[in-house]
PDB file of N, CA and C in Angstrom:
ATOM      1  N   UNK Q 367      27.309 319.334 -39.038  1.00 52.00           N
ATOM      2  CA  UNK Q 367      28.140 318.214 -38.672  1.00 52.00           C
ATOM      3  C   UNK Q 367      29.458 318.218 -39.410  1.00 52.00           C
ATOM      4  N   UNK Q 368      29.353 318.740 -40.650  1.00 49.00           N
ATOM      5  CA  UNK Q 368      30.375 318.449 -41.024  1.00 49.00           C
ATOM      6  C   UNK Q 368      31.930 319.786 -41.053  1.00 49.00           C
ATOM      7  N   UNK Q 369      31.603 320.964 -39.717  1.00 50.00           N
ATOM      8  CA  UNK Q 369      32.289 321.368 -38.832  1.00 50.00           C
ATOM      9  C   UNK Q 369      33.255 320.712 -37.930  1.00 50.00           C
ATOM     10  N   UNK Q 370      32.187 319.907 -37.533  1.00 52.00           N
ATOM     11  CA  UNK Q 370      32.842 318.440 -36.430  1.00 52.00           C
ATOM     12  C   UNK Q 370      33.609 318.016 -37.652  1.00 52.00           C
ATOM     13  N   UNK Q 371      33.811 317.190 -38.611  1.00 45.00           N
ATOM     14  CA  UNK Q 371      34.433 316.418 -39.212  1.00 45.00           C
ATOM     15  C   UNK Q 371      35.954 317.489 -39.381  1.00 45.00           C
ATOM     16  N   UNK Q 372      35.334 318.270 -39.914  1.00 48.00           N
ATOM     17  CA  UNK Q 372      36.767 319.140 -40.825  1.00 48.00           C
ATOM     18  C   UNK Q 372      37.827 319.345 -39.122  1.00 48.00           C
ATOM     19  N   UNK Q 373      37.101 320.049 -38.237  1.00 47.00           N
ATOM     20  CA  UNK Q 373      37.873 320.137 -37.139  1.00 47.00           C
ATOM     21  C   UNK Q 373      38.728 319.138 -36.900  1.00 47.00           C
ATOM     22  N   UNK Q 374      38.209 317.831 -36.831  1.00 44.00           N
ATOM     23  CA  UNK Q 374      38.922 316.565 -36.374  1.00 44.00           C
ATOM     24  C   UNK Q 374      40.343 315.942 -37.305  1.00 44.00           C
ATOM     25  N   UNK Q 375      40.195 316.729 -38.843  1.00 48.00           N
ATOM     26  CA  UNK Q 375      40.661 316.793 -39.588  1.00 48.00           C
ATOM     27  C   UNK Q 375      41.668 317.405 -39.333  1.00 48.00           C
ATOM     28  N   UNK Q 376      41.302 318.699 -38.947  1.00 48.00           N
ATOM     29  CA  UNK Q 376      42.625 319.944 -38.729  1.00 48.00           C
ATOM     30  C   UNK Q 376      43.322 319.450 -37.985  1.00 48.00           C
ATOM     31  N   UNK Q 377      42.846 318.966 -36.566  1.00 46.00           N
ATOM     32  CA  UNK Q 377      43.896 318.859 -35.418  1.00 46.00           C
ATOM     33  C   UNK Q 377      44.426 317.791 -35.309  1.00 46.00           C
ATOM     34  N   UNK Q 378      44.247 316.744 -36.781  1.00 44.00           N
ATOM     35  CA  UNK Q 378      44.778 315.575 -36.263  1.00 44.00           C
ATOM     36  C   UNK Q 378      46.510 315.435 -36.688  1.00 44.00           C
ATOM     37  N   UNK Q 379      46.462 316.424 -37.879  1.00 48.00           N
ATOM     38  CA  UNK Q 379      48.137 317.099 -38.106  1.00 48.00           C
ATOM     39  C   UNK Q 379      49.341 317.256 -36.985  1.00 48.00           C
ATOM     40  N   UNK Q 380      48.109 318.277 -36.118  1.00 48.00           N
ATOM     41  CA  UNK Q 380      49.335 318.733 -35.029  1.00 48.00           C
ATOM     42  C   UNK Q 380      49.583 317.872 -33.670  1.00 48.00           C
ATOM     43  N   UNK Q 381      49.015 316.643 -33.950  1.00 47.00           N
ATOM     44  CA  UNK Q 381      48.783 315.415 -32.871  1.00 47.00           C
ATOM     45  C   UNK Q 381      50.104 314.578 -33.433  1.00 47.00           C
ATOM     46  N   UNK Q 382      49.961 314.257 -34.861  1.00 48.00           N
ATOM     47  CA  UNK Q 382      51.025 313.973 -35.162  1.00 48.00           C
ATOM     48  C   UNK Q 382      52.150 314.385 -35.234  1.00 48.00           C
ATOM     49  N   UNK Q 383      52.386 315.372 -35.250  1.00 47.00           N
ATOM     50  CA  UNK Q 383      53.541 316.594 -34.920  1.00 47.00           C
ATOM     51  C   UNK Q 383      54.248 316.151 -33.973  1.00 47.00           C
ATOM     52  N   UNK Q 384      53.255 316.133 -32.655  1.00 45.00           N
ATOM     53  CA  UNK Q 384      53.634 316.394 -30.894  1.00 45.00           C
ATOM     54  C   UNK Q 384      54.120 314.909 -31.086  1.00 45.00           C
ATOM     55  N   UNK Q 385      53.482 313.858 -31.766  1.00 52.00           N
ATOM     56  CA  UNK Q 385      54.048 312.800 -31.177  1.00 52.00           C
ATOM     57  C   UNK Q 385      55.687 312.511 -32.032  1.00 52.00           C
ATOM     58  N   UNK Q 386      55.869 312.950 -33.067  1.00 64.00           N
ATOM     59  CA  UNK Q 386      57.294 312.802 -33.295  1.00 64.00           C
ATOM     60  C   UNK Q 386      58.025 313.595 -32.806  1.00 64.00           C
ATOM     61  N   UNK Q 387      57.889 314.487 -31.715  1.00 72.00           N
ATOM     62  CA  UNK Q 387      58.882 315.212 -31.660  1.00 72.00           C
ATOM     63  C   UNK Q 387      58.964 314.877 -29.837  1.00 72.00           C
ATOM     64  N   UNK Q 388      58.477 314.142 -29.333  1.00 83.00           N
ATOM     65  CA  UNK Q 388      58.773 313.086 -28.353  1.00 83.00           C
ATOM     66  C   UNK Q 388      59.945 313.742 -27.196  1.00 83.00           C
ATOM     67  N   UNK Q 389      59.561 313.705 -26.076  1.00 87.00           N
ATOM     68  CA  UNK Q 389      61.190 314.440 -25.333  1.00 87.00           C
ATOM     69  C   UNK Q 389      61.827 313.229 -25.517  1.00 87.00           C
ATOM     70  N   UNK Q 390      63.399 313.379 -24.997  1.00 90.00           N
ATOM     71  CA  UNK Q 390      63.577 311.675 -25.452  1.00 90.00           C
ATOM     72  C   UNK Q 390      64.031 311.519 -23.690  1.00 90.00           C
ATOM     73  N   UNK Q 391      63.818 309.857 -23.282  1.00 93.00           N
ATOM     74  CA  UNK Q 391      63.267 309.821 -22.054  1.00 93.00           C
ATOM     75  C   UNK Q 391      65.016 309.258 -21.614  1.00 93.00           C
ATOM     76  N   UNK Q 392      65.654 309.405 -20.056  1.00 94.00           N
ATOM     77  CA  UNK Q 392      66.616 309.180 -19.653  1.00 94.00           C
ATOM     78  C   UNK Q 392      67.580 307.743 -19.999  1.00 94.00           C
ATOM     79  N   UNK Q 393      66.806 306.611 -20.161  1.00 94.00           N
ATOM     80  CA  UNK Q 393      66.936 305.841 -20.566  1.00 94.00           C
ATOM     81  C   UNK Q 393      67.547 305.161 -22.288  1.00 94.00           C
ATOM     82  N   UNK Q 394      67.590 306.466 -23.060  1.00 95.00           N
ATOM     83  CA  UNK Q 394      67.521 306.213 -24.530  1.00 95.00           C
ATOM     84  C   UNK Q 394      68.513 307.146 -24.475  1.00 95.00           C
ATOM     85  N   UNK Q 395      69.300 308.465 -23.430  1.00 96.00           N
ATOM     86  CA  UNK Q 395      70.225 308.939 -23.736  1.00 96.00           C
ATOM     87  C   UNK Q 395      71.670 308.417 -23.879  1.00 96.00           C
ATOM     88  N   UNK Q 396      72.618 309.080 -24.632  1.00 97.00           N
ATOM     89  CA  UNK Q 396      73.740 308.503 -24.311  1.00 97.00           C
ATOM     90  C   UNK Q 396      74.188 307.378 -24.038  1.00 97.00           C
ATOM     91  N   UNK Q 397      73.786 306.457 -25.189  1.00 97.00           N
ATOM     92  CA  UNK Q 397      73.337 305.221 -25.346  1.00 97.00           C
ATOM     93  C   UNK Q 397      75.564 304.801 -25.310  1.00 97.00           C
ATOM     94  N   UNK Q 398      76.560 305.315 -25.756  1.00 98.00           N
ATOM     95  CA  UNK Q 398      77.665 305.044 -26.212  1.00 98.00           C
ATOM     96  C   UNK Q 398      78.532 305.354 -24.388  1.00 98.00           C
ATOM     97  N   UNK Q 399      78.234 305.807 -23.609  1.00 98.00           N
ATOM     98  CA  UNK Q 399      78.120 306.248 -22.285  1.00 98.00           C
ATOM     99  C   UNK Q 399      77.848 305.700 -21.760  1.00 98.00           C
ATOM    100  N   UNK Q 400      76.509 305.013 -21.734  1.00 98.00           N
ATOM    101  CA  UNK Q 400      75.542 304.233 -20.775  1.00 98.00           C
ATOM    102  C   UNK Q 400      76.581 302.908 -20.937  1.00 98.00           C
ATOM    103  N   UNK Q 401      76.556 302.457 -22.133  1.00 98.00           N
ATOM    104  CA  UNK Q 401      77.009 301.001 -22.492  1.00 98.00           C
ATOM    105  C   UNK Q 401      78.529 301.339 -21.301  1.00 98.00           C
ATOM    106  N   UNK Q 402      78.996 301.757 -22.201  1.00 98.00           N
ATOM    107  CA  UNK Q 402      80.537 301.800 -21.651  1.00 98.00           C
ATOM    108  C   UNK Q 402      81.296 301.669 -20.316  1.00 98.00           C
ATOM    109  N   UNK Q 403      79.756 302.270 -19.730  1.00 98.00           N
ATOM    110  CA  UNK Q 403      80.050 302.771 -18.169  1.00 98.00           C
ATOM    111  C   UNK Q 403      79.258 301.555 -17.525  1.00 98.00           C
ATOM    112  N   UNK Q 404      78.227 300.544 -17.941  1.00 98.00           N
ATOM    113  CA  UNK Q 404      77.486 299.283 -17.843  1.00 98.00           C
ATOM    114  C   UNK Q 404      78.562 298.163 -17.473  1.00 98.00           C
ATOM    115  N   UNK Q 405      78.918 298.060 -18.614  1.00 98.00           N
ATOM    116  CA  UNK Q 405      80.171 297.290 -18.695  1.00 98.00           C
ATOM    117  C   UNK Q 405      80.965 297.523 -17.477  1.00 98.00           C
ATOM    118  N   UNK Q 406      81.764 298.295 -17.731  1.00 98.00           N
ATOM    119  CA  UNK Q 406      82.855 298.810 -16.586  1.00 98.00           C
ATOM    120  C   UNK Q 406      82.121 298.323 -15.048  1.00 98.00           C
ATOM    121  N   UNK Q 407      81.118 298.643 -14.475  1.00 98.00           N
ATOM    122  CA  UNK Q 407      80.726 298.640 -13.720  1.00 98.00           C
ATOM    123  C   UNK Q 407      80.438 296.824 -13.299  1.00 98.00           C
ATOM    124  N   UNK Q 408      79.907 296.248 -14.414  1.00 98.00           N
ATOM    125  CA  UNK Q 408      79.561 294.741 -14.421  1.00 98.00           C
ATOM    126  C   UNK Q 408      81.338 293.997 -14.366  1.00 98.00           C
ATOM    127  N   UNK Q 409      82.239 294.571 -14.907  1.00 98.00           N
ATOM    128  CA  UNK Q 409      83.650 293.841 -15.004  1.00 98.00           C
ATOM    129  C   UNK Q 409      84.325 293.784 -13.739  1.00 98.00           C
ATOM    130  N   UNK Q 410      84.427 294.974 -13.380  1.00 98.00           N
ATOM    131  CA  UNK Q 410      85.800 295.732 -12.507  1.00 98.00           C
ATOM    132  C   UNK Q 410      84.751 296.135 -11.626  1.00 98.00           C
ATOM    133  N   UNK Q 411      83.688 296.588 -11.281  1.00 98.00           N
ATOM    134  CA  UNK Q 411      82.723 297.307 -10.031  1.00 98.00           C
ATOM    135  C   UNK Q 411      82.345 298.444 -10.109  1.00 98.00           C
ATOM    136  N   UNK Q 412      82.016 299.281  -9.182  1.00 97.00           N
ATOM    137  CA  UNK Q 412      81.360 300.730  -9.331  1.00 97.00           C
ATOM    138  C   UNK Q 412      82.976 301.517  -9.060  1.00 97.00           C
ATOM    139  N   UNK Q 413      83.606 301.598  -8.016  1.00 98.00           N
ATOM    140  CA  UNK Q 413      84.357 301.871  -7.446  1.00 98.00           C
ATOM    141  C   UNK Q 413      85.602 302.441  -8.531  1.00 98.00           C
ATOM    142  N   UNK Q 414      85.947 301.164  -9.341  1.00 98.00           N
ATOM    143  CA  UNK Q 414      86.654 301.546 -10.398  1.00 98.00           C
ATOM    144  C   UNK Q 414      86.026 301.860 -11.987  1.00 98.00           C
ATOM    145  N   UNK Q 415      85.365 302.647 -11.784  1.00 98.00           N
ATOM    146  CA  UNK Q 415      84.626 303.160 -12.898  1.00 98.00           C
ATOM    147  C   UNK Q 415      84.490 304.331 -12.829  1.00 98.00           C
ATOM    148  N   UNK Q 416      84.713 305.465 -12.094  1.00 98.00           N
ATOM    149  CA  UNK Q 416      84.159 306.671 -11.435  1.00 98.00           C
ATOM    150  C   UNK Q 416      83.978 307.801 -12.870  1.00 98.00           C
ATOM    151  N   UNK Q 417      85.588 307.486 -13.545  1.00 98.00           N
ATOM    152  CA  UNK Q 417      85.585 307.911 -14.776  1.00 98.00           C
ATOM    153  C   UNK Q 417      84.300 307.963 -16.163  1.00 98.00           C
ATOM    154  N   UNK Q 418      84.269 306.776 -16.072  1.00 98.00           N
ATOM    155  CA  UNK Q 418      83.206 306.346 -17.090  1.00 98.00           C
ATOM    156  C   UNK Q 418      81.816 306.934 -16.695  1.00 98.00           C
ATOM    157  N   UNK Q 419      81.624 306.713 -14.961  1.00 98.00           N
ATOM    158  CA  UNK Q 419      79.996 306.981 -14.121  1.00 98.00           C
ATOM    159  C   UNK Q 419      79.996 308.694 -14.792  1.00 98.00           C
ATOM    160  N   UNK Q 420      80.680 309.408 -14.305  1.00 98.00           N
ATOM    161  CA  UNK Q 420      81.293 310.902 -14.814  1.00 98.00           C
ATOM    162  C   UNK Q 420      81.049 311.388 -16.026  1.00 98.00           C
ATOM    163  N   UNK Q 421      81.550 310.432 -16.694  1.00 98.00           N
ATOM    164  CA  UNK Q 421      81.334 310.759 -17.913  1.00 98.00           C
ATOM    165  C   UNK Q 421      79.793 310.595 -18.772  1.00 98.00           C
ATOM    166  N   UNK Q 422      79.356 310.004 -18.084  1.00 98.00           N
ATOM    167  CA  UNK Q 422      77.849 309.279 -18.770  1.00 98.00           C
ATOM    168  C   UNK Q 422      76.842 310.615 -18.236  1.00 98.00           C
ATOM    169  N   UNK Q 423      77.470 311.107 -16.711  1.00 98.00           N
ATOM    170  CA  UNK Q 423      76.735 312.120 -15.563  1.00 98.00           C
ATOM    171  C   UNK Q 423      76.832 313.394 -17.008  1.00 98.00           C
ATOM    172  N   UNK Q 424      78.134 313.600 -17.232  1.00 98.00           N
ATOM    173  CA  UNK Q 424      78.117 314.657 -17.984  1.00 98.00           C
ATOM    174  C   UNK Q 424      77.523 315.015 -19.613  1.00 98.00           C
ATOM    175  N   UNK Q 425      77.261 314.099 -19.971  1.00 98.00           N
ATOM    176  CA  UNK Q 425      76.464 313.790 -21.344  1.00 98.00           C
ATOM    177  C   UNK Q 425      74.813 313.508 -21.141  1.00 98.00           C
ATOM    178  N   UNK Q 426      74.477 312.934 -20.382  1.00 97.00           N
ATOM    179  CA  UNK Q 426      73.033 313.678 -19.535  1.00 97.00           C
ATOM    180  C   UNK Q 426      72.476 314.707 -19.291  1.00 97.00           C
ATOM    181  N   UNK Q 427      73.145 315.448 -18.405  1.00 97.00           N
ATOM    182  CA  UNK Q 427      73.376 316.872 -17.992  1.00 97.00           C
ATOM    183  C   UNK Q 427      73.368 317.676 -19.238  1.00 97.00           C
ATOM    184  N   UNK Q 428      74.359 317.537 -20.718  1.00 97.00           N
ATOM    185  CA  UNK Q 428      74.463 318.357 -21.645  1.00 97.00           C
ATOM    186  C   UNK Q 428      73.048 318.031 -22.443  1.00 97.00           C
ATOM    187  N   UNK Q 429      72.367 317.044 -22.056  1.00 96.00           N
ATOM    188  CA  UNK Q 429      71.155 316.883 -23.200  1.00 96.00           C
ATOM    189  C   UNK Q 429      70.309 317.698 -22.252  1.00 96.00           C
ATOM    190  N   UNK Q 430      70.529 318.157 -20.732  1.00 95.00           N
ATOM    191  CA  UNK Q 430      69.219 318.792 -19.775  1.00 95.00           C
ATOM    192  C   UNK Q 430      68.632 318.166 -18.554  1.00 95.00           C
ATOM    193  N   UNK Q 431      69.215 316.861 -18.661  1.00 96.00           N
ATOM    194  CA  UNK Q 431      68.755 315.989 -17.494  1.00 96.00           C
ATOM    195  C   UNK Q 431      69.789 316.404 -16.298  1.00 96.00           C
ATOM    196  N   UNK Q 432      68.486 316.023 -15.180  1.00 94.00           N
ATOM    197  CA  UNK Q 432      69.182 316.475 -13.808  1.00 94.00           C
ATOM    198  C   UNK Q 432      69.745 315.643 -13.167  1.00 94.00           C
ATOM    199  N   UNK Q 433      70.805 315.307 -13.471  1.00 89.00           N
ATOM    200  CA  UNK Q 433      71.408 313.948 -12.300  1.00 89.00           C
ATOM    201  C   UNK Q 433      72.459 314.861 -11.143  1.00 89.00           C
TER     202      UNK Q 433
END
């Protein structure tokens, strides 16, 4: 039994590992982007924002996300 124990032991390291190293999810990127381009969009509309939308598209894209 105390195979079972030590095992549960070993792998509970690399559980903790996986969980800090987390993908980080679309929502939490480009948080200075997102805002900026939020705004813009809530003030002035979509229309006149294209710049900002662009810019948020392209800082996404550089972390790997597919927009």
């Amino acid at each position: 039994m105390s195979s079972l124990s030590a095992a549960s032991v070993d792998t509970s390291p690399a559980i903790e590992g996986a969980e800090q190293k987390k993908p980080l999810k679309p929502c939490c990127a480009c948080p200075e982007t997102k805002k900026a381009r939020d705004a813009c969009i809530i003030e002035k509309g979509e229309e006149s924002c294209t710049d900002l939308i662009e810019a948020h598209k392209e800082c996404m894209r550089a972390l790997g996300f597919r927009i």
